[in-house]
Amino acid sequence: MSRDYFRVLVVNLATGKGKVVKMDGRDRHLGGSGLAAALFKKYGHVDKAWTEPSQPLIFTIGPLTGYFPLMSKTVCSFKSPYHDQYAESHAGGRSALSLRFAGYDGLVIIGRAPALSCLIIGSRQLELKDVHYMKGIDLQKSGKMLRKMIGGAGHRSILRIGPAGENLLPMACITVDTYRHFGRLGGGAVMGAKNLKAVAILGDGIFDLPEGKTYRNLFEAVYQQLTTTDMMDKYHNLGTPVNVAILNGLKALPIRNLQQTTDPDIEGISGETFANDTLLRNTACAGCPVGCIHIGFVREKFMEPNQYLYRQISYDHEPIFATGSMLGMTNAFKVLAIIDMVEKMGLDVMSAGVALAWATEALARGVISEKETLVPLKFGDADGYKEAILHLGSMSNDFYRLLGQGTMKAVEHYGGEDFACVLGQEMAGYATGEVFFTSQALGFRHSHLDAGGYSYDQKQKDKDPQKAVEFLLKDEQGRVLLTSMVSCLFAREIYKEQLLAECLNCLGYRYLADNMNEVAQHIQKMRWQLRLASGFDPRGVKIPKRFKEIITWKGEIDENYLNTLQKEYGKRIVELGRAEED
Ligand code: SF4
């Protein structure tokens, strides 16, 4: 079972050829986030622009993928079009299991295809198909075409981009098997720059499971915890949208470009309303018995007098906050209709929603005009936002071209920085306070998943910056361990250190089981080293005024505390990045 090396497929799109490389370092780099960083060190260039064809697009899985439930994520790493620095994005779907069945710990894609292409890889297959006829085709249509074209349904994973990715917009995502996404920091544009419309991973091989009772009993114990205790219940039940009403009650839900943190009408887009009115079914990533992916529907009249079609759309807290509360929407079906348009264009839903919230306020304040927005953006007007998303994904004019590069790029040109809801990238759906704002603004992925800052804000009343920064660094280290495995972070209360060690031991990874903390520390440092070497300077990060004006259940934001946190966390990040030598 255990391998002390990584088996990596390296594909050069310029030649259409690939080779399988054995890479040492399992005991040092573990997999997932660690392997992705090690591969970027080997194949990437911190000093060259993200558009360079030689820059790699990397996908990695972990040592437990395929062996234990919820080890179901894939890490994607690249030089980000958003800030031209080293970045990671994570997604599930069938991607991780397909890579495992194909026999690879990692996939590295370099070069640029001569024409718009689809890369198909499997355990015995590598093909670069010319799909120039799919140029400009939206994600839903291209999904149908690709599924027809590529065999192996059920065992394959298809990663694809929409018009936003082809237009090299830093807000472009990579969609995985329709309902999951490498959403943030512009992986879709990296595929676009490589002339890559899609990557299909065929899970067409087999792998052996450990013999004997130890593995079987351990698997059973994990499975039981996941399915018979209430630890994962909230994810299957209402799912992450349960947070909408909770955060609204706490005065911590970003609403109308964060002009408010609570709204009496939020019930219309609560998790309960989505479940009661729109939910069709739950689905799951491959290898997950939880099934937290909630699928709702949009219904559209396509012909008079009474011809309708419906499409299935996945929803979560983040898309609901970004296209719902941030845009003043209080109707669940209208939110799904906006998400549907975002999906078609292949945009990151959080970035697109938050950027349009800024544009709406900028228009109301006269910072920009309808000459720029082309549509009269108004909070609560779903039709206007659907049209604006079409313009954003297709880069209809200079304004949308700039906005698609990130709100701050539009701010540089038009002004309106004070009310830009950007923390390193467009904010996530938690207005909980100083620790979360610091965590997202400076965090490695600028993500709410880098560390539990939002939870710290809710639990800790004291204002001790040293203690808060220690928490962020330690929590990040724990999450780095999980994202190197690569576990779904929803299972973090189950996959504690002892269980992880048992799982690793049972597959023969004894050194890793005994040295998890040291390995996680090394990976944490290696990632920060790459980030700093590719240009990140925490001292240059600004937290816009809007975040300092809000009222949460704790009262006003404490600007001194926020500034101290930012300074201290930035200092520690620089120390971490400098400490790594190999
Ligand atoms: S809990 Fe949800 S996101 Fe996590 S692996 Fe299962 S289906 Fe995927």
XYZ file of C-alpha atoms and ligand atoms in Angstrom:
590
model
C 0.000 0.000 0.000
C 2.552 2.500 1.138
C 4.907 4.050 -1.349
C 7.901 6.069 -0.262
C 7.765 8.000 -3.531
C 5.121 9.894 -5.474
C 3.979 8.723 -8.883
C 3.409 11.861 -10.947
C 2.232 12.244 -14.537
C 3.872 15.237 -16.224
C 2.200 16.346 -19.463
C 3.562 18.886 -21.913
C 0.663 20.376 -23.879
C 2.964 21.811 -26.540
C 3.986 18.299 -27.625
C 0.935 16.398 -26.420
C 3.271 13.947 -24.679
C 3.683 12.930 -21.056
C 5.876 10.852 -18.814
C 5.452 9.221 -15.438
C 7.966 10.530 -12.923
C 8.852 8.916 -9.613
C 9.475 11.655 -7.084
C 11.061 11.068 -3.690
C 9.965 12.779 -0.506
C 6.802 11.068 0.734
C 7.998 11.319 4.349
C 8.670 15.015 3.922
C 5.860 16.265 1.692
C 3.039 13.810 2.540
C 0.717 14.606 -0.416
C -1.990 17.171 -1.286
C -0.819 20.665 -0.239
C 2.695 19.411 0.564
C 3.145 17.552 -2.702
C 1.665 20.461 -4.675
C 4.201 22.874 -3.151
C 7.083 20.437 -3.733
C 6.010 19.991 -7.357
C 5.768 23.744 -7.855
C 9.311 24.062 -6.495
C 10.443 21.494 -9.050
C 8.473 22.620 -12.107
C 7.331 26.186 -11.357
C 9.008 29.592 -11.606
C 8.394 32.091 -8.813
C 10.001 34.843 -10.887
C 8.037 34.362 -14.127
C 4.507 35.565 -14.897
C 1.570 33.179 -14.519
C 0.914 33.427 -18.273
C 4.260 31.809 -19.171
C 3.497 28.471 -20.840
C 6.237 26.828 -18.757
C 4.311 27.509 -15.522
C 2.706 24.332 -14.208
C -0.891 23.610 -13.346
C -0.714 20.969 -10.633
C -3.277 18.521 -9.197
C -2.441 16.312 -6.205
C -4.083 13.810 -3.872
C -3.022 12.320 -0.531
C -1.834 8.982 0.888
C -5.281 8.100 2.273
C -7.250 8.971 -0.884
C -9.305 5.983 -1.960
C -8.649 4.099 1.268
C -10.749 6.058 3.772
C -14.005 8.025 3.463
C -13.940 11.798 2.955
C -10.311 11.729 1.819
C -11.956 13.086 -1.251
C -10.368 16.396 -2.182
C -7.819 17.338 -4.799
C -5.391 20.221 -4.346
C -4.801 22.385 -7.399
C -1.798 24.706 -7.331
C -0.549 27.320 -9.767
C 0.794 30.847 -10.033
C -2.358 32.857 -9.537
C -3.701 35.229 -12.204
C -5.276 37.131 -9.317
C -2.009 38.293 -7.739
C 0.713 36.489 -9.733
C 1.827 34.622 -6.596
C 1.868 30.954 -5.659
C -1.664 29.733 -4.853
C -3.769 26.709 -3.996
C -7.406 25.879 -4.587
C -9.251 22.740 -3.416
C -12.168 20.739 -4.853
C -13.776 17.326 -4.616
C -16.272 15.709 -6.969
C -14.758 12.569 -8.496
C -11.387 14.205 -9.180
C -9.438 12.662 -6.277
C -10.700 9.128 -6.683
C -10.223 9.249 -10.451
C -6.574 10.212 -9.950
C -6.158 7.360 -7.436
C -7.689 4.813 -9.822
C -5.591 6.173 -12.689
C -2.553 5.449 -10.498
C -1.204 8.954 -9.930
C -0.444 10.974 -6.787
C -0.103 14.064 -8.910
C -0.664 15.521 -12.369
C 1.542 18.342 -13.646
C 0.496 20.154 -16.814
C 3.012 22.414 -18.521
C 3.166 24.121 -21.922
C 0.382 25.506 -24.076
C -1.720 23.480 -26.485
C -1.608 24.646 -30.131
C -5.441 24.793 -30.262
C -8.219 24.787 -27.675
C -7.962 21.248 -26.338
C -9.219 18.616 -23.950
C -6.574 16.555 -22.173
C -7.632 12.987 -21.447
C -5.510 10.918 -19.091
C -5.930 7.470 -17.609
C -3.771 4.643 -16.327
C -2.871 3.623 -19.883
C -4.027 6.613 -21.873
C -2.934 10.114 -22.737
C -4.624 12.064 -25.472
C -4.850 15.738 -26.375
C -8.037 16.323 -28.368
C -8.586 19.441 -30.453
C -11.896 20.975 -29.280
C -11.596 24.393 -30.969
C -15.313 24.157 -31.822
C -16.078 24.522 -28.102
C -14.621 28.042 -27.987
C -16.913 30.441 -26.144
C -19.375 27.680 -25.289
C -20.820 27.973 -21.821
C -20.091 25.423 -19.125
C -23.436 23.695 -19.212
C -23.331 23.075 -22.973
C -19.655 22.100 -22.992
C -20.364 19.699 -20.111
C -22.937 17.843 -22.239
C -20.563 17.720 -25.219
C -17.629 16.466 -23.146
C -19.660 13.788 -21.377
C -20.773 12.439 -24.782
C -17.242 12.587 -26.157
C -15.449 10.881 -23.256
C -16.308 7.372 -22.120
C -16.011 5.894 -18.632
C -19.037 7.502 -16.952
C -18.974 6.994 -13.196
C -15.202 6.474 -13.026
C -14.080 9.624 -14.760
C -13.812 13.192 -13.584
C -14.129 16.122 -15.968
C -12.566 19.475 -15.073
C -13.606 22.285 -17.409
C -13.694 26.037 -17.914
C -16.241 28.452 -19.334
C -15.929 31.696 -21.303
C -14.409 33.483 -18.259
C -11.468 31.063 -18.231
C -10.965 31.336 -21.981
C -10.916 35.135 -21.528
C -8.138 34.688 -18.914
C -10.163 36.410 -16.199
C -8.549 36.018 -12.764
C -12.081 35.428 -11.436
C -12.469 32.295 -13.576
C -12.913 28.957 -11.837
C -12.389 25.340 -12.860
C -15.644 23.387 -12.573
C -15.334 19.768 -11.453
C -18.059 17.290 -12.458
C -20.696 20.062 -12.563
C -21.265 20.687 -8.847
C -17.773 21.270 -7.380
C -15.214 23.953 -8.171
C -11.601 24.969 -7.863
C -13.190 28.332 -7.277
C -10.767 30.896 -6.073
C -7.639 32.680 -7.285
C -8.091 32.047 -10.986
C -7.287 28.417 -11.810
C -9.750 28.737 -14.728
C -7.624 31.465 -16.329
C -4.517 29.275 -15.970
C -6.305 26.588 -17.982
C -7.372 29.265 -20.474
C -3.769 30.449 -20.868
C -2.821 26.844 -21.638
C -5.555 26.572 -24.291
C -7.125 23.873 -22.175
C -10.923 23.721 -22.210
C -11.046 20.527 -20.163
C -9.088 17.805 -18.387
C -10.692 14.376 -18.166
C -9.227 11.970 -15.628
C -10.208 8.385 -16.322
C -10.188 6.252 -13.200
C -9.646 3.178 -15.344
C -7.135 1.274 -13.205
C -7.338 -0.693 -9.983
C -5.468 -0.622 -6.700
C -5.216 -3.151 -3.884
C -6.682 -2.610 -0.452
C -4.749 -3.853 2.587
C -5.470 -7.432 3.510
C -6.437 -8.554 7.000
C -8.796 -7.273 9.629
C -6.947 -4.164 10.787
C -7.820 -2.085 7.746
C -11.359 -3.445 7.492
C -12.095 -2.729 11.156
C -10.609 0.742 11.027
C -12.531 1.625 7.879
C -15.723 0.390 9.517
C -15.064 2.447 12.657
C -14.505 5.640 10.624
C -17.554 4.938 8.485
C -19.709 4.405 11.568
C -18.574 7.694 13.078
C -19.437 9.498 9.877
C -22.837 7.957 9.394
C -24.305 6.993 12.768
C -23.236 9.871 15.006
C -24.609 13.389 14.651
C -21.148 14.852 13.900
C -21.818 15.200 10.172
C -25.563 15.553 10.401
C -25.693 19.304 9.835
C -23.797 18.948 6.564
C -26.256 16.392 5.178
C -29.351 18.000 6.624
C -29.548 21.707 5.726
C -25.874 21.820 4.770
C -23.733 24.935 5.077
C -26.751 27.197 4.239
C -27.775 26.659 7.866
C -25.232 29.434 8.542
C -27.287 32.100 6.763
C -29.885 32.493 9.519
C -27.336 31.888 12.310
C -24.973 34.603 11.060
C -27.901 36.933 10.434
C -28.975 36.433 14.054
C -25.438 37.191 15.207
C -25.273 40.362 13.084
C -22.421 38.771 11.158
C -23.909 38.174 7.703
C -22.520 40.449 4.962
C -25.548 42.147 3.389
C -25.807 44.707 0.545
C -22.094 45.130 0.089
C -21.631 44.874 3.853
C -23.689 47.976 4.528
C -25.615 45.768 6.982
C -24.884 42.629 8.947
C -28.470 41.635 9.673
C -31.808 41.892 7.860
C -35.315 40.895 9.048
C -36.155 39.585 5.538
C -33.273 37.101 5.369
C -35.650 34.181 5.994
C -36.331 34.185 2.217
C -32.797 32.859 1.578
C -32.199 30.848 4.742
C -31.067 27.226 4.610
C -34.535 26.206 5.786
C -36.231 28.064 2.910
C -33.830 26.608 0.346
C -34.567 23.105 1.685
C -38.344 23.579 1.900
C -38.845 25.265 -1.471
C -36.002 24.425 -3.837
C -34.213 21.233 -2.762
C -34.413 18.356 -5.243
C -31.788 16.010 -3.824
C -28.432 15.633 -2.084
C -25.352 14.321 -3.774
C -21.778 13.619 -2.685
C -18.153 13.621 -3.731
C -16.904 10.143 -4.659
C -15.947 8.242 -1.523
C -18.135 10.288 0.814
C -21.144 8.827 2.645
C -22.198 12.258 3.974
C -23.598 13.927 0.868
C -23.489 17.597 1.778
C -24.030 18.819 -1.789
C -27.547 20.240 -2.023
C -29.133 20.519 -5.445
C -31.961 22.962 -6.068
C -33.580 23.921 -9.350
C -34.317 26.864 -11.598
C -37.271 26.749 -13.947
C -37.335 28.722 -17.155
C -39.956 29.332 -19.806
C -38.316 28.676 -23.167
C -41.372 28.796 -25.441
C -44.941 30.153 -25.397
C -47.460 29.326 -24.231
C -46.348 26.853 -21.554
C -43.018 25.217 -22.356
C -40.638 25.088 -19.404
C -37.258 23.569 -18.668
C -35.476 23.229 -15.372
C -31.832 23.036 -14.456
C -30.240 21.617 -11.334
C -28.020 24.009 -9.403
C -25.931 23.253 -6.320
C -26.070 25.701 -3.444
C -24.022 26.309 -0.288
C -23.617 29.107 2.226
C -20.950 30.900 0.189
C -22.856 31.177 -3.124
C -26.000 32.169 -1.197
C -24.212 34.945 0.669
C -22.339 36.196 -2.435
C -25.273 36.269 -4.865
C -27.984 36.584 -2.217
C -27.437 38.712 0.853
C -24.557 40.710 -0.680
C -26.773 41.619 -3.652
C -29.858 42.385 -1.532
C -31.706 39.259 -2.694
C -34.330 37.750 -0.382
C -35.800 35.135 -2.725
C -34.207 31.688 -2.968
C -35.208 31.044 -6.608
C -33.731 34.385 -7.696
C -30.479 33.464 -5.962
C -30.389 30.128 -7.802
C -31.032 31.911 -11.114
C -27.999 34.156 -10.507
C -25.821 31.190 -9.478
C -26.970 29.439 -12.668
C -25.620 32.313 -14.770
C -22.349 32.393 -12.818
C -21.981 28.642 -13.480
C -22.556 29.071 -17.211
C -19.823 31.684 -17.497
C -17.402 29.673 -15.328
C -16.834 32.427 -12.765
C -15.915 32.056 -9.117
C -19.244 32.754 -7.453
C -17.839 34.480 -4.362
C -15.613 36.833 -6.328
C -18.314 37.639 -8.893
C -21.070 38.309 -6.339
C -18.923 40.462 -4.062
C -17.486 42.414 -7.018
C -20.998 43.150 -8.299
C -22.055 44.271 -4.816
C -19.225 46.813 -4.943
C -20.270 47.874 -8.476
C -23.859 48.396 -7.268
C -22.774 50.736 -4.479
C -20.249 52.445 -6.756
C -23.055 53.129 -9.260
C -25.376 54.486 -6.546
C -22.603 56.795 -5.299
C -21.725 58.045 -8.804
C -18.211 56.547 -8.719
C -19.135 54.781 -11.964
C -22.086 55.226 -14.331
C -24.286 53.035 -16.479
C -21.821 53.701 -19.290
C -19.596 51.285 -17.384
C -22.098 48.808 -15.934
C -24.279 48.688 -19.121
C -27.177 47.650 -16.861
C -28.826 49.604 -14.035
C -27.502 47.497 -11.125
C -29.779 47.711 -8.102
C -29.775 45.633 -4.911
C -32.532 43.027 -5.208
C -32.780 43.162 -9.028
C -31.912 39.608 -10.141
C -32.407 40.249 -13.875
C -29.888 43.098 -13.809
C -27.313 40.900 -12.064
C -27.833 38.027 -14.501
C -27.088 40.389 -17.375
C -24.092 41.870 -15.562
C -22.646 38.368 -15.006
C -22.908 37.707 -18.733
C -20.960 40.944 -19.339
C -18.428 40.042 -16.648
C -17.685 36.570 -18.037
C -17.547 37.811 -21.628
C -15.511 40.958 -20.790
C -18.042 43.129 -22.629
C -16.162 46.389 -22.009
C -13.139 47.819 -20.168
C -15.073 48.084 -16.913
C -15.978 44.392 -16.844
C -12.471 43.476 -18.023
C -11.050 45.283 -14.985
C -13.702 44.019 -12.565
C -13.034 40.445 -13.707
C -9.446 40.915 -12.567
C -10.704 41.598 -9.052
C -12.575 44.478 -7.412
C -9.306 46.179 -6.445
C -8.266 46.402 -10.113
C -11.493 48.313 -10.836
C -10.898 50.418 -7.710
C -7.414 51.396 -8.951
C -9.041 52.851 -12.052
C -12.363 54.255 -10.806
C -11.905 54.738 -7.034
C -14.258 53.460 -4.324
C -11.684 51.601 -2.223
C -13.371 52.427 1.085
C -16.358 50.223 0.347
C -14.578 47.404 -1.517
C -15.256 44.176 0.420
C -11.869 42.705 -0.330
C -9.662 40.816 2.115
C -6.806 39.692 -0.124
C -9.553 38.642 -2.515
C -13.320 39.228 -2.407
C -14.538 38.441 1.113
C -16.102 35.178 2.277
C -19.489 35.151 3.990
C -18.501 35.895 7.574
C -18.549 39.388 9.077
C -17.589 38.051 12.494
C -14.905 40.551 13.427
C -11.233 41.408 13.725
C -9.674 37.927 13.797
C -11.527 36.682 10.723
C -10.780 39.866 8.771
C -7.084 39.495 9.590
C -7.148 35.788 8.811
C -8.666 36.182 5.343
C -6.708 39.319 4.428
C -3.353 37.706 5.179
C -4.130 33.984 5.009
C -2.342 31.744 2.558
C -5.347 31.246 0.260
C -7.223 34.394 1.403
C -9.922 31.913 2.302
C -12.221 31.372 5.275
C -10.821 27.827 5.229
C -7.197 28.823 5.921
C -7.906 28.969 9.674
C -10.943 29.206 11.914
C -10.770 32.971 12.507
C -14.573 33.266 12.160
C -15.015 30.720 14.948
C -12.394 32.396 17.171
C -14.304 35.694 16.857
C -17.456 33.971 18.077
C -15.860 32.175 21.018
C -13.146 34.426 22.440
C -14.139 37.650 24.124
C -10.655 38.854 25.106
C -8.575 40.954 22.731
C -5.164 39.399 23.044
C -3.413 39.709 19.655
C -0.599 37.285 20.565
C -3.085 34.609 21.581
C -5.204 35.147 18.448
C -2.185 34.992 16.122
C -0.924 31.831 17.847
C -4.366 30.328 17.266
C -4.350 31.245 13.559
C -0.881 29.765 12.990
C -1.591 26.584 14.932
C -4.992 26.113 13.330
C -3.483 26.674 9.882
C -0.904 23.991 10.640
C -3.646 21.504 11.584
C -5.539 22.284 8.408
C -2.366 21.960 6.308
C -2.016 18.441 7.697
C -5.570 17.633 6.610
C -5.239 19.272 3.193
C -2.070 17.281 2.617
C -3.934 14.020 3.375
C -6.320 15.355 1.461
C -9.371 15.314 3.709
C -12.612 17.222 3.321
C -12.334 19.877 6.033
C -15.900 19.121 7.138
C -14.453 15.933 8.661
C -11.909 17.777 10.801
C -13.730 16.884 14.022
C -13.447 13.188 13.115
C -9.990 12.981 11.594
C -8.114 14.054 14.719
C -4.403 13.285 15.039
C -4.810 9.895 16.647
C -7.186 8.605 13.990
C -5.006 10.021 11.210
C -2.006 8.217 12.710
C -3.968 4.956 12.847
C -5.010 5.342 9.206
C -1.436 6.102 8.093
C -0.035 3.214 10.133
C -2.524 0.789 8.726
C -1.386 1.625 5.185
C 2.280 1.298 6.158
C 3.193 5.009 6.466
C 4.818 4.562 9.875
C 7.203 7.513 9.718
C 4.383 9.882 8.752
C 2.159 8.501 11.513
C 4.872 9.194 14.114
C 5.925 12.604 12.796
C 2.750 14.318 11.639
C 3.380 17.598 13.425
C 6.912 18.024 12.118
C 5.759 17.218 8.585
C 2.835 19.669 8.841
C 5.202 22.379 10.114
C 7.535 21.780 7.191
C 4.677 21.998 4.664
C 3.290 25.146 6.269
C 6.706 26.786 5.987
C 7.310 25.541 2.442
C 3.998 27.036 1.266
C 4.736 30.397 2.869
C 8.240 30.377 1.422
C 6.794 29.958 -2.085
C 4.192 32.640 -1.466
C 6.747 35.184 -0.231
C 9.278 34.286 -2.938
C 6.596 34.896 -5.570
C 5.940 38.422 -4.282
C 3.595 38.402 -1.272
C 4.342 41.083 1.296
C 1.924 41.006 4.255
C 2.934 44.564 5.123
C 1.318 45.791 1.907
C -2.119 44.312 2.671
C -4.864 46.871 3.275
C -8.165 46.188 4.970
C -10.710 48.632 3.476
C -12.650 51.085 5.620
C -15.960 49.240 5.194
C -14.723 46.417 7.448
C -14.016 48.937 10.200
C -17.459 50.554 9.996
C -19.641 47.527 10.653
C -21.532 46.634 13.797
C -21.582 43.004 14.891
C -23.189 41.462 17.995
C -19.984 42.452 19.796
C -20.527 46.090 18.871
C -18.193 48.278 16.816
C -15.011 46.927 15.268
C -11.939 47.743 17.355
C -9.576 49.316 14.837
C -6.559 49.224 17.147
C -7.018 45.523 17.787
C -7.440 44.904 14.045
C -4.272 46.857 13.204
C -2.224 45.072 15.866
C -3.457 41.669 14.722
C -2.557 42.485 11.144
C 0.929 43.650 12.046
C 1.660 40.694 14.312
C 0.267 38.039 11.953
C 2.180 39.586 9.032
C 5.411 39.478 11.051
C 4.935 35.811 11.927
C 4.154 34.876 8.316
C 7.397 36.501 7.150
C 9.312 34.595 9.855
C 7.690 31.327 8.765
C 8.546 31.875 5.105
C 12.145 32.757 5.939
C 12.682 29.753 8.186
C 12.383 27.137 5.431
C 15.666 26.261 3.804
C 15.370 23.159 1.689
S -18.921 16.331 3.091
Fe -19.567 17.301 1.190
S -17.746 18.407 0.356
Fe -17.066 16.937 1.954
S -16.531 15.121 0.766
Fe -18.670 14.852 1.439
S -19.936 15.646 -0.243
Fe -17.817 16.360 -0.589
